[in-house]
CSV table of N, CA, C and O in Angstrom, one decimal:
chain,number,residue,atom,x,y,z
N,273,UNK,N,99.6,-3.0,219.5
N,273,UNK,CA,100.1,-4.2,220.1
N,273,UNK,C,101.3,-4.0,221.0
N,273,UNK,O,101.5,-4.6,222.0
N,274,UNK,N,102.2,-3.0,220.5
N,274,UNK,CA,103.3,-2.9,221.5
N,274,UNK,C,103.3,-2.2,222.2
N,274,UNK,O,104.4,-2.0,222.7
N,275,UNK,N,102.2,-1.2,223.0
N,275,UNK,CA,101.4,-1.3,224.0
N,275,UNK,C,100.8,-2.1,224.9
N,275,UNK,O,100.4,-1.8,226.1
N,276,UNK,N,100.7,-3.2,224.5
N,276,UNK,CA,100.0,-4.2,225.5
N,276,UNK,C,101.9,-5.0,225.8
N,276,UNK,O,102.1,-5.9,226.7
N,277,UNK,N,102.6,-4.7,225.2
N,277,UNK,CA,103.7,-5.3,225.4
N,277,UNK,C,104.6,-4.7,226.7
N,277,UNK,O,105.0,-5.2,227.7
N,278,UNK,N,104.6,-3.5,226.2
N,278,UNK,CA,105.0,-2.5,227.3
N,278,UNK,C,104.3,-2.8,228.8
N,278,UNK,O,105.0,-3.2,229.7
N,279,UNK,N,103.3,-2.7,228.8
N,279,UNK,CA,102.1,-2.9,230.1
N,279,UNK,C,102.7,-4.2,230.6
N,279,UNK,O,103.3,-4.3,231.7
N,280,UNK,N,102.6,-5.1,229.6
N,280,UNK,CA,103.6,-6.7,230.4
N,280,UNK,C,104.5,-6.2,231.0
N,280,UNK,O,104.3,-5.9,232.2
N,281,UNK,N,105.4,-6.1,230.5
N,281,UNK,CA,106.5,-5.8,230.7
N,281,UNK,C,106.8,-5.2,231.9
N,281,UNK,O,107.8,-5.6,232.6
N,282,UNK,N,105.8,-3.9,232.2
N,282,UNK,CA,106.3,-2.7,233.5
N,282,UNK,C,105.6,-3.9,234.5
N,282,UNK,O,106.1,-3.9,235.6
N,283,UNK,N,104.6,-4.7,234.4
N,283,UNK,CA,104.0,-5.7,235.3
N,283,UNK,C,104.7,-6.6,235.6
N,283,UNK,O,104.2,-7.3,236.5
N,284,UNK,N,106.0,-7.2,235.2
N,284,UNK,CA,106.7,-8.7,235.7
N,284,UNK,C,107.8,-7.5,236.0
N,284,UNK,O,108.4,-7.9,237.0
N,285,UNK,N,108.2,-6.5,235.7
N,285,UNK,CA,109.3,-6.0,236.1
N,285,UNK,C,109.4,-5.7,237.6
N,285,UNK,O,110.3,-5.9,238.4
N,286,UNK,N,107.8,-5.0,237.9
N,286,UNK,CA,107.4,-4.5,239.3
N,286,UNK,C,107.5,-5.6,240.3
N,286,UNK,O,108.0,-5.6,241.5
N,287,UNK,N,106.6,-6.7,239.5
N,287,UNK,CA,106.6,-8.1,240.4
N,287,UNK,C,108.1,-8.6,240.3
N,287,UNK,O,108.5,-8.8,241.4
N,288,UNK,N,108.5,-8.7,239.7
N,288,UNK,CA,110.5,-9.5,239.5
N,288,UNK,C,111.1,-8.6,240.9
N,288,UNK,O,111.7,-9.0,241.9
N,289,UNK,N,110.7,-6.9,240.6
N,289,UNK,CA,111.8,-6.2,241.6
N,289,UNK,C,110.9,-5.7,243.4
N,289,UNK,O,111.3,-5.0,244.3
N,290,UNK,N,109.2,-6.7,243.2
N,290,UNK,CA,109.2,-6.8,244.8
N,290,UNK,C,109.7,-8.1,245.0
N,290,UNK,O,110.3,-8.1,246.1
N,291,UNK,N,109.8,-9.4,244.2
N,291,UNK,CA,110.5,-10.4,244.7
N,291,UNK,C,111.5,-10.4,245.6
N,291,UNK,O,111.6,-10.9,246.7
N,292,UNK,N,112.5,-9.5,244.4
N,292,UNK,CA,113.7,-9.5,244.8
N,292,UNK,C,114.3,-8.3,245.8
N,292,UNK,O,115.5,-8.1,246.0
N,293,UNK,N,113.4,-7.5,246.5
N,293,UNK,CA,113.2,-6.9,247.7
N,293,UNK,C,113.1,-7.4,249.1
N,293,UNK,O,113.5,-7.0,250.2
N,294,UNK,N,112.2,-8.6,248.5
N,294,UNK,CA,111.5,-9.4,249.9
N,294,UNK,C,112.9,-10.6,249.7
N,294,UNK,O,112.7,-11.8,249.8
N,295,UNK,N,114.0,-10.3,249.4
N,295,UNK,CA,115.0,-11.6,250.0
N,295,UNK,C,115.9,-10.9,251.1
N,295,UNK,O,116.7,-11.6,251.7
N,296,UNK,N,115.8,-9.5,251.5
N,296,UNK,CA,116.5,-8.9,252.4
N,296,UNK,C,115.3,-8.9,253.3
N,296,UNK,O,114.1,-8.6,253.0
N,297,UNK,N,116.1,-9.4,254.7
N,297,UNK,CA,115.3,-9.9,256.0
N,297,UNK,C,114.7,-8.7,256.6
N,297,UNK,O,113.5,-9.0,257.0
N,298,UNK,N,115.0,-7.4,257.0
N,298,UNK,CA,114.6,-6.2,257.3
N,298,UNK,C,113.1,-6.1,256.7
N,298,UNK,O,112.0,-6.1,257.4
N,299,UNK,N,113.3,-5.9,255.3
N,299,UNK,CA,112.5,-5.5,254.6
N,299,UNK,C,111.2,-6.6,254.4
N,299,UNK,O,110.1,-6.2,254.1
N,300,UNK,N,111.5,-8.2,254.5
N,300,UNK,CA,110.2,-8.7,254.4
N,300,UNK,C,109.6,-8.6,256.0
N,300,UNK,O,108.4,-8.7,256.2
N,301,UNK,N,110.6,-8.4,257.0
N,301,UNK,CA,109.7,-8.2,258.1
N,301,UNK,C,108.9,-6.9,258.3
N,301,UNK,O,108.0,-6.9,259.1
N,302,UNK,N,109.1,-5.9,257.6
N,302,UNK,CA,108.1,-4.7,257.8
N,302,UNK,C,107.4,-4.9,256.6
N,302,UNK,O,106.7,-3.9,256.4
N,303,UNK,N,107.4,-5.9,255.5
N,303,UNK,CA,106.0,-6.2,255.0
N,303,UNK,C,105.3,-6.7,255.9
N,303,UNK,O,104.2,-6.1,256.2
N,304,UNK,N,105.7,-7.9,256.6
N,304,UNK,CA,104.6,-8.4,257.3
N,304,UNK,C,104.2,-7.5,258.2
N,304,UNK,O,103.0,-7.0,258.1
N,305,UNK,N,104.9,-7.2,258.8
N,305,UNK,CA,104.3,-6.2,259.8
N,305,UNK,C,103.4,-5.7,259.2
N,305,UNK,O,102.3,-6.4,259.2
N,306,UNK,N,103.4,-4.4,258.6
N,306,UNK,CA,102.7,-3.8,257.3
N,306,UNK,C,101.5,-4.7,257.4
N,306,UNK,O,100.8,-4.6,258.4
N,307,UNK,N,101.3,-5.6,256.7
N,307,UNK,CA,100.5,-6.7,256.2
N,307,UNK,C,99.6,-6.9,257.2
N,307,UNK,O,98.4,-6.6,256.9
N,308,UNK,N,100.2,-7.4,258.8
N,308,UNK,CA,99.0,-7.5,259.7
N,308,UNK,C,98.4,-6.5,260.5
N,308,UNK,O,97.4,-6.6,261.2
N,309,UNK,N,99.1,-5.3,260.3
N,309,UNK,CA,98.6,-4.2,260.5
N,309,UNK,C,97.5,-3.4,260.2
N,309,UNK,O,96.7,-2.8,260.9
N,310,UNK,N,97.7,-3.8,258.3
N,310,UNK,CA,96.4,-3.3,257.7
N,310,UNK,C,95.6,-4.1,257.6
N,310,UNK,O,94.5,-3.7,257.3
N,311,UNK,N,95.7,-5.7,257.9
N,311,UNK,CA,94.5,-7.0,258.2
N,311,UNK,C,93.5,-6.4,259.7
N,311,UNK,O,92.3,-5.9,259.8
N,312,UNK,N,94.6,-6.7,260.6
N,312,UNK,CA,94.1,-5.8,261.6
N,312,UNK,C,92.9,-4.7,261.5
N,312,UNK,O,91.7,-5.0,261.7
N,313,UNK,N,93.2,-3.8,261.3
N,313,UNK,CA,92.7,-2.7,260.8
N,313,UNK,C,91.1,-3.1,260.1
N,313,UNK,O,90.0,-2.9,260.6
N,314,UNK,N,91.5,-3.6,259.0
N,314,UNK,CA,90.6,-3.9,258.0
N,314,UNK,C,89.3,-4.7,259.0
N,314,UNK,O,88.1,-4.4,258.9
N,315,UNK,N,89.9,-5.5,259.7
N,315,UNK,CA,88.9,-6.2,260.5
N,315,UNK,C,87.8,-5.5,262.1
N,315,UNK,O,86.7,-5.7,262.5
N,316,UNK,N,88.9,-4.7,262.5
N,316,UNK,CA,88.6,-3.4,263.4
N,316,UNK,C,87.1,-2.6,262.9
N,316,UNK,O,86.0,-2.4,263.5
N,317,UNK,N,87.6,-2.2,261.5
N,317,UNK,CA,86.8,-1.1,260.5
N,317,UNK,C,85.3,-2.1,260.1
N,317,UNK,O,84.2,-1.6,259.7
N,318,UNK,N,85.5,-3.5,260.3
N,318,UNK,CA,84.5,-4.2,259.1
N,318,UNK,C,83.3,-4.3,260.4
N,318,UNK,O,82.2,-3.9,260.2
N,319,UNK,N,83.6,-4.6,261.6
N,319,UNK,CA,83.1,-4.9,262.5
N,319,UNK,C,82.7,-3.6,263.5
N,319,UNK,O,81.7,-3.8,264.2
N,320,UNK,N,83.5,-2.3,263.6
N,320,UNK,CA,82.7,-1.1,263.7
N,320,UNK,C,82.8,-0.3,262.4
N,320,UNK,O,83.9,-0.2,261.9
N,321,UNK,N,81.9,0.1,261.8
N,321,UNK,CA,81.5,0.9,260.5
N,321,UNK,C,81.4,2.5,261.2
N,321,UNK,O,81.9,3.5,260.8
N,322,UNK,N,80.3,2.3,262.7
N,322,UNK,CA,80.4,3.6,263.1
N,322,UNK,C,81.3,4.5,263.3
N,322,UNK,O,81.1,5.8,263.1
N,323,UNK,N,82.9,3.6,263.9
N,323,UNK,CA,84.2,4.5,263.5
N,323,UNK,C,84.3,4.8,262.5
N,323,UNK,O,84.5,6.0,262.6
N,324,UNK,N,84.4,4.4,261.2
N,324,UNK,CA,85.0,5.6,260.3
N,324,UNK,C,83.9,6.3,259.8
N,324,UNK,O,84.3,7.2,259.0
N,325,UNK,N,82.6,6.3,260.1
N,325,UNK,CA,81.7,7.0,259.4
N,325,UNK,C,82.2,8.2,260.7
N,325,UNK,O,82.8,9.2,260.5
N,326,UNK,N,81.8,7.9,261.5
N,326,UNK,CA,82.6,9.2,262.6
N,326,UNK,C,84.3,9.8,261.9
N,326,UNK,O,84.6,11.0,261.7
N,327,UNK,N,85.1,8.9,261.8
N,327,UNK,CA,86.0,9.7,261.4
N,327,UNK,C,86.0,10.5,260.0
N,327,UNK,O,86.4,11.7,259.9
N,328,UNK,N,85.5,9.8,258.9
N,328,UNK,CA,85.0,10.6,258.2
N,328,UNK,C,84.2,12.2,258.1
N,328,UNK,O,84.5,13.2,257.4
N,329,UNK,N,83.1,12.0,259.1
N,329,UNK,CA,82.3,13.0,259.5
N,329,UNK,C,83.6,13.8,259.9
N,329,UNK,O,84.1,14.6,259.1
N,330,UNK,N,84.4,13.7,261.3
N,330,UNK,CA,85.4,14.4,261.5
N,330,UNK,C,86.4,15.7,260.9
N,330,UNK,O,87.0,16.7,261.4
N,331,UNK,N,86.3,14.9,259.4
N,331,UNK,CA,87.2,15.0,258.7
N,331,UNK,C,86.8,16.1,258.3
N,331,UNK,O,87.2,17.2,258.7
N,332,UNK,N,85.5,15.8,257.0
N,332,UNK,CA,84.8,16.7,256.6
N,332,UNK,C,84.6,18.1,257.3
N,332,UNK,O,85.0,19.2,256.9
N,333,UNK,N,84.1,17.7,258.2
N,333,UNK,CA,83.8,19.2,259.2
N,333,UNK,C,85.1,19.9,259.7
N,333,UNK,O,84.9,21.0,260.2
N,334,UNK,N,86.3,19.3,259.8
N,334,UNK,CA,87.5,20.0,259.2
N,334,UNK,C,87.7,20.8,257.9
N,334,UNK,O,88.1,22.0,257.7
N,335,UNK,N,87.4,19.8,257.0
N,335,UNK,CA,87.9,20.6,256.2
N,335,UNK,C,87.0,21.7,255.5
N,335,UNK,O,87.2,22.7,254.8
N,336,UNK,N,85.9,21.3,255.9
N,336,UNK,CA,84.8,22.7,255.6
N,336,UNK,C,85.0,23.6,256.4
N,336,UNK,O,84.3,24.6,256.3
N,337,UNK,N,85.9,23.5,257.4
N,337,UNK,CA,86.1,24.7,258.5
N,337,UNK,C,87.3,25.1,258.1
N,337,UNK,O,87.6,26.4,258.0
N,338,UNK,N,88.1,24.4,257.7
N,338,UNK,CA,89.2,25.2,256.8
N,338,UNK,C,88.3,26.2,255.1
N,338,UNK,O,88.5,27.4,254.8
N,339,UNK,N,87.7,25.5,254.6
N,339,UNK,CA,87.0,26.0,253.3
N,339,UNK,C,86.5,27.5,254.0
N,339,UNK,O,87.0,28.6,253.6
N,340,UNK,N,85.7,27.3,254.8
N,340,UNK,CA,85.1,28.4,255.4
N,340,UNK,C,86.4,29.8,256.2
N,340,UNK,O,86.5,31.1,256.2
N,341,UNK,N,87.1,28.9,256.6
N,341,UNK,CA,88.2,30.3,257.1
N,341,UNK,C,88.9,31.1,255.8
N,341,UNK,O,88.8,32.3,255.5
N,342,UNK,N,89.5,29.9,254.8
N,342,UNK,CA,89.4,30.9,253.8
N,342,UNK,C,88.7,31.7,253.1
N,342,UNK,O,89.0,32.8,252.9
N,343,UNK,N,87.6,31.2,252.8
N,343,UNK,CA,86.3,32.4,252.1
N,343,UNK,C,86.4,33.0,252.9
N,343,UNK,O,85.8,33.8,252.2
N,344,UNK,N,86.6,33.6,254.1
N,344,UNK,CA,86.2,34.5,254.9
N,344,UNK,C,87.3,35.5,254.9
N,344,UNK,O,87.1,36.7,255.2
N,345,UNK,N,88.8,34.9,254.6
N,345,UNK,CA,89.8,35.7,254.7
N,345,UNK,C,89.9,36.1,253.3
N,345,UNK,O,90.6,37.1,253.4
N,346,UNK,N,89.4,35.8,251.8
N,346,UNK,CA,89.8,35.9,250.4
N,346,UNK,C,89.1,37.4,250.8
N,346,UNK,O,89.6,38.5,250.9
N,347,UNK,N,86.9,37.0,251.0
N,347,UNK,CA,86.0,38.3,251.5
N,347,UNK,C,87.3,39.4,252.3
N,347,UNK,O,87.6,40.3,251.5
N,348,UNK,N,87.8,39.4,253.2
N,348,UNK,CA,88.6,40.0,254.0
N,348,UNK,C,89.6,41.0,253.0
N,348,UNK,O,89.4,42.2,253.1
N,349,UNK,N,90.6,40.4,252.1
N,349,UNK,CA,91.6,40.9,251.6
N,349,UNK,C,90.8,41.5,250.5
N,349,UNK,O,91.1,42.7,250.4
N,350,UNK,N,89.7,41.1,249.5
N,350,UNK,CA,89.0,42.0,248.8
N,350,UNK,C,88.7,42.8,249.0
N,350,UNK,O,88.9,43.8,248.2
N,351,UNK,N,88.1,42.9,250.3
N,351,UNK,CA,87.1,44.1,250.5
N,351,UNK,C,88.6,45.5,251.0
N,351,UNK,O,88.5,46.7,251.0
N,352,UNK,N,89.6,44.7,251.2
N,352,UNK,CA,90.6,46.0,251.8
N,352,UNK,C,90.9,46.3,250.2
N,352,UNK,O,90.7,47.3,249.5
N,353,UNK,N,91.4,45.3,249.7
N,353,UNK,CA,92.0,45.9,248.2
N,353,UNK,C,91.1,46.9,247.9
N,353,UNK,O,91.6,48.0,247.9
N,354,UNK,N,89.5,46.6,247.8
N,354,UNK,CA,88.9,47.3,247.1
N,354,UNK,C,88.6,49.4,247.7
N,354,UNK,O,88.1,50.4,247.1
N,355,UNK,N,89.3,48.9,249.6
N,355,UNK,CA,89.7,50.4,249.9
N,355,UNK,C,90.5,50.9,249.1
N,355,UNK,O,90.5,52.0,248.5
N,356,UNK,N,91.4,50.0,249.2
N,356,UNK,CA,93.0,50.3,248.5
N,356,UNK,C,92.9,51.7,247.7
N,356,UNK,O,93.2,52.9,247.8
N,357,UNK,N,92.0,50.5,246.5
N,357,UNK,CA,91.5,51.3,245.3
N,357,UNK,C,91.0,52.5,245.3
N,357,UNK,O,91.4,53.4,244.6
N,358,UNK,N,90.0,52.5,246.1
N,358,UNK,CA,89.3,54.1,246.6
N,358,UNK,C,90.3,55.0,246.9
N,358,UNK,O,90.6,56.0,246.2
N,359,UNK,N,90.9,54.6,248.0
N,359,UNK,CA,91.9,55.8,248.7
N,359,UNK,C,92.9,56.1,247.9
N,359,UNK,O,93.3,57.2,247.9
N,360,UNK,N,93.4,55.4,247.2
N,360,UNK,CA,94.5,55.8,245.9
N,360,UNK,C,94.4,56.7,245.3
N,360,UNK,O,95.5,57.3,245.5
N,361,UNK,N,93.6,57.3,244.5
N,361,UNK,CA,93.1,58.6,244.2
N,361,UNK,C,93.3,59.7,244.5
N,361,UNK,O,93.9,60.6,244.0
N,362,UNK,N,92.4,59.5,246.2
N,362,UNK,CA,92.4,61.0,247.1
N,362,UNK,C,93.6,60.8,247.7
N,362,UNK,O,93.9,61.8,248.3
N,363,UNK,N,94.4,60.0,247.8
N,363,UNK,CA,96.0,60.0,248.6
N,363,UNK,C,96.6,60.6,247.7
N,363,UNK,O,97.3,61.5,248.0
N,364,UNK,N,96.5,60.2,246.1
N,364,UNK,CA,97.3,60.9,245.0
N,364,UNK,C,97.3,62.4,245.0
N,364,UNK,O,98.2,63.2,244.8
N,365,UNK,N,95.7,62.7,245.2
N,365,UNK,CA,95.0,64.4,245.4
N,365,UNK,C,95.6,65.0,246.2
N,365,UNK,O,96.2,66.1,245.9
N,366,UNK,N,95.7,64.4,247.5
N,366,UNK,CA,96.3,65.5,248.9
N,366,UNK,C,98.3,65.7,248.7
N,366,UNK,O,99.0,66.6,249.0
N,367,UNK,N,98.6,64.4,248.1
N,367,UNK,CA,99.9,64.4,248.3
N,367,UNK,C,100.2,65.6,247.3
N,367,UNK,O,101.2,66.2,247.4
N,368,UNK,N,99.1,65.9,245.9
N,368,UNK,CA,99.5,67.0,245.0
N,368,UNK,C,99.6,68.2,245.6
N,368,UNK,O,100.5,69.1,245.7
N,369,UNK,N,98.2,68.2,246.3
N,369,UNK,CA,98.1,69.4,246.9
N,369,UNK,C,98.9,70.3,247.6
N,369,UNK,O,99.1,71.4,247.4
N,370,UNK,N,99.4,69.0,248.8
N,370,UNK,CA,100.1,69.3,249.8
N,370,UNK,C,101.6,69.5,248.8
N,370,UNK,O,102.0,70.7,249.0
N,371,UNK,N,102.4,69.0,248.2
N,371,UNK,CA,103.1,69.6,247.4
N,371,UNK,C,103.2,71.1,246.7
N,371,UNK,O,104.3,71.7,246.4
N,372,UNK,N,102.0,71.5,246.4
N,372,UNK,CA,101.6,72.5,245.5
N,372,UNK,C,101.7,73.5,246.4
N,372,UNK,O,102.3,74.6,246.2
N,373,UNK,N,101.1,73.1,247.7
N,373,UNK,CA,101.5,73.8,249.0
N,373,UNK,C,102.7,74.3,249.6
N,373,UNK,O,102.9,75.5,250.0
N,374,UNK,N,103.3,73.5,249.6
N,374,UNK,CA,104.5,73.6,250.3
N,374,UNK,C,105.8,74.6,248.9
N,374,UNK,O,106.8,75.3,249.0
N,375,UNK,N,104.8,74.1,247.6
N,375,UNK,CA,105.9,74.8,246.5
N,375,UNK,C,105.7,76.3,246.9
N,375,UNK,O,106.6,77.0,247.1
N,376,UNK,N,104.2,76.8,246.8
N,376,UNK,CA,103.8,78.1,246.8
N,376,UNK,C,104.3,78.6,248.3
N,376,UNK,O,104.9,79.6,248.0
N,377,UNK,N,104.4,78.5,249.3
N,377,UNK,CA,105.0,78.7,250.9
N,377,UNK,C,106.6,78.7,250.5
N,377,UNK,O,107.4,79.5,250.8
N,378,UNK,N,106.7,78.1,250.0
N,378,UNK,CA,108.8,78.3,249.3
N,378,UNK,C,108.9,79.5,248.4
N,378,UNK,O,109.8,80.3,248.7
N,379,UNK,N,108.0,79.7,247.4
N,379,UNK,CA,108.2,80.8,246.5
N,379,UNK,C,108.0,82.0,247.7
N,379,UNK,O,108.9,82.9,247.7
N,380,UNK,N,106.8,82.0,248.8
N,380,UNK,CA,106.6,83.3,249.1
N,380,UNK,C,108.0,83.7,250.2
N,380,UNK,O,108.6,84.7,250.4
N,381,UNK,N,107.9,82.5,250.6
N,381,UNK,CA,109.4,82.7,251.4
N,381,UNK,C,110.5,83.3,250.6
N,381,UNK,O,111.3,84.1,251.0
N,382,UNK,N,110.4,82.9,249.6
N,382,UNK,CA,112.5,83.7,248.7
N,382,UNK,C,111.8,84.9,248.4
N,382,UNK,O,112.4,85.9,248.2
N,383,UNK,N,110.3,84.8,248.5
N,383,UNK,CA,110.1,86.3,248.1
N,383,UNK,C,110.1,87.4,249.3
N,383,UNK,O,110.4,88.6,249.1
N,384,UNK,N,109.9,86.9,250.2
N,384,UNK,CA,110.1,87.8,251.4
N,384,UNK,C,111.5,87.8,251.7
N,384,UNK,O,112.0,88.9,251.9
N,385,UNK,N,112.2,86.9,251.6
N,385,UNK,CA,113.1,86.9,251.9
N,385,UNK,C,114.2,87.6,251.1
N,385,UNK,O,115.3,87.9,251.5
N,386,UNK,N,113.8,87.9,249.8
N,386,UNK,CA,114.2,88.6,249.3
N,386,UNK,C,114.0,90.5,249.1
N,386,UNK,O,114.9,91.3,248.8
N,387,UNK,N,112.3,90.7,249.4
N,387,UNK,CA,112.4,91.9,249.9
N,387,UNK,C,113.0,92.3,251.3
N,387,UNK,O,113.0,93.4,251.6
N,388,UNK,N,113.4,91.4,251.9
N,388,UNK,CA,113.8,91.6,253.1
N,388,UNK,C,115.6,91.9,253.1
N,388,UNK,O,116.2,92.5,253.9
N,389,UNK,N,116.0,91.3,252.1
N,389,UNK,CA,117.4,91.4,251.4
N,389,UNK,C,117.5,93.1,250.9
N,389,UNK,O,118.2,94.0,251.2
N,390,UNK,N,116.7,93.0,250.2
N,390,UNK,CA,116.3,94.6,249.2
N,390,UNK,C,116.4,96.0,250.3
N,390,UNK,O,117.1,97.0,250.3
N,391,UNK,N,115.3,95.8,251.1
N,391,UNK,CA,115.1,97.2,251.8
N,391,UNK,C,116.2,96.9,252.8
N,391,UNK,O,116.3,98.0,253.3
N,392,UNK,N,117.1,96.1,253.4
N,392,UNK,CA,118.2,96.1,254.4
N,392,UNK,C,119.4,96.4,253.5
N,392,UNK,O,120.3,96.9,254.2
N,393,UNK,N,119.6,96.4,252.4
N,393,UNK,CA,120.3,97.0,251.3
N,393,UNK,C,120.2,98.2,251.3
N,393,UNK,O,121.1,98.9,251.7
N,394,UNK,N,119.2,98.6,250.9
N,394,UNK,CA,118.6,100.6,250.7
N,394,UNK,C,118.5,101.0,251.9
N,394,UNK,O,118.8,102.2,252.0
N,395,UNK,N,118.2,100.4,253.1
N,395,UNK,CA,118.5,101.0,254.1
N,395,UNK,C,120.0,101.3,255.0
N,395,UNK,O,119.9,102.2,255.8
N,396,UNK,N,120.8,100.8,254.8
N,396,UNK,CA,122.1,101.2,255.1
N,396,UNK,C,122.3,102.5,254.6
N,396,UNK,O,123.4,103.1,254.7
């Protein structure tokens, strides 16, 4: 029951505080306005139906053209991820390699470079 009390309540409160909205002159003039605006309107729409079934239509085919650009870009970014994934591997491979490379070309270097230290020693 003090549920249905509440519900009163939020309902004369809403209605008490548009009352007392509509005593400032500004604000009941852009109700009205408001008011014949959407009368207006209402009567525009009742008497062509083919406008909004066109704007409707409009709409739709917007936003399925939006639906569609995304699916097409989600397809897009998958299919790179799913390079991603591939090449990660063989990028991890070559970068070892190429390290392992450059380690073994440094050792042979101190090593030449060290026999080259050696016999210009014994040679003097």
């Amino acid at each position: 029951m003090s549920g249905n009390k509440l519900g009163k309540y939020i309902l004369f409160g809403a209605l008490a505080g548009g009352i007392i909205s509509l005593f400032d002159r500004t604000t009941r003039e852009q109700v009205m306005n408001k008011s014949r605006d959407f009368i207006s309107d209402v009567r525009y729409y009742s008497k062509n139906p083919d406008v909004v079934k066109l704007k409707i239509q409009e709409k739709s085919e917007k936003y399925q053209s939006i639906y569609e650009q995304v699916a097409n870009d989600a397809t897009y970014f998958k299919g790179k991820i799913d390079e991603l994934k591939e090449l990660s591997p063989q990028v991890k491979e070559l970068v070892v390699d190429t390290k392992d490379a450059f380690t073994e070309a440094k050792d042979d270097y101190k090593a030449m470079v060290s026999e080259n230290s050696t016999s210009d020693s014994m040679g003097k």
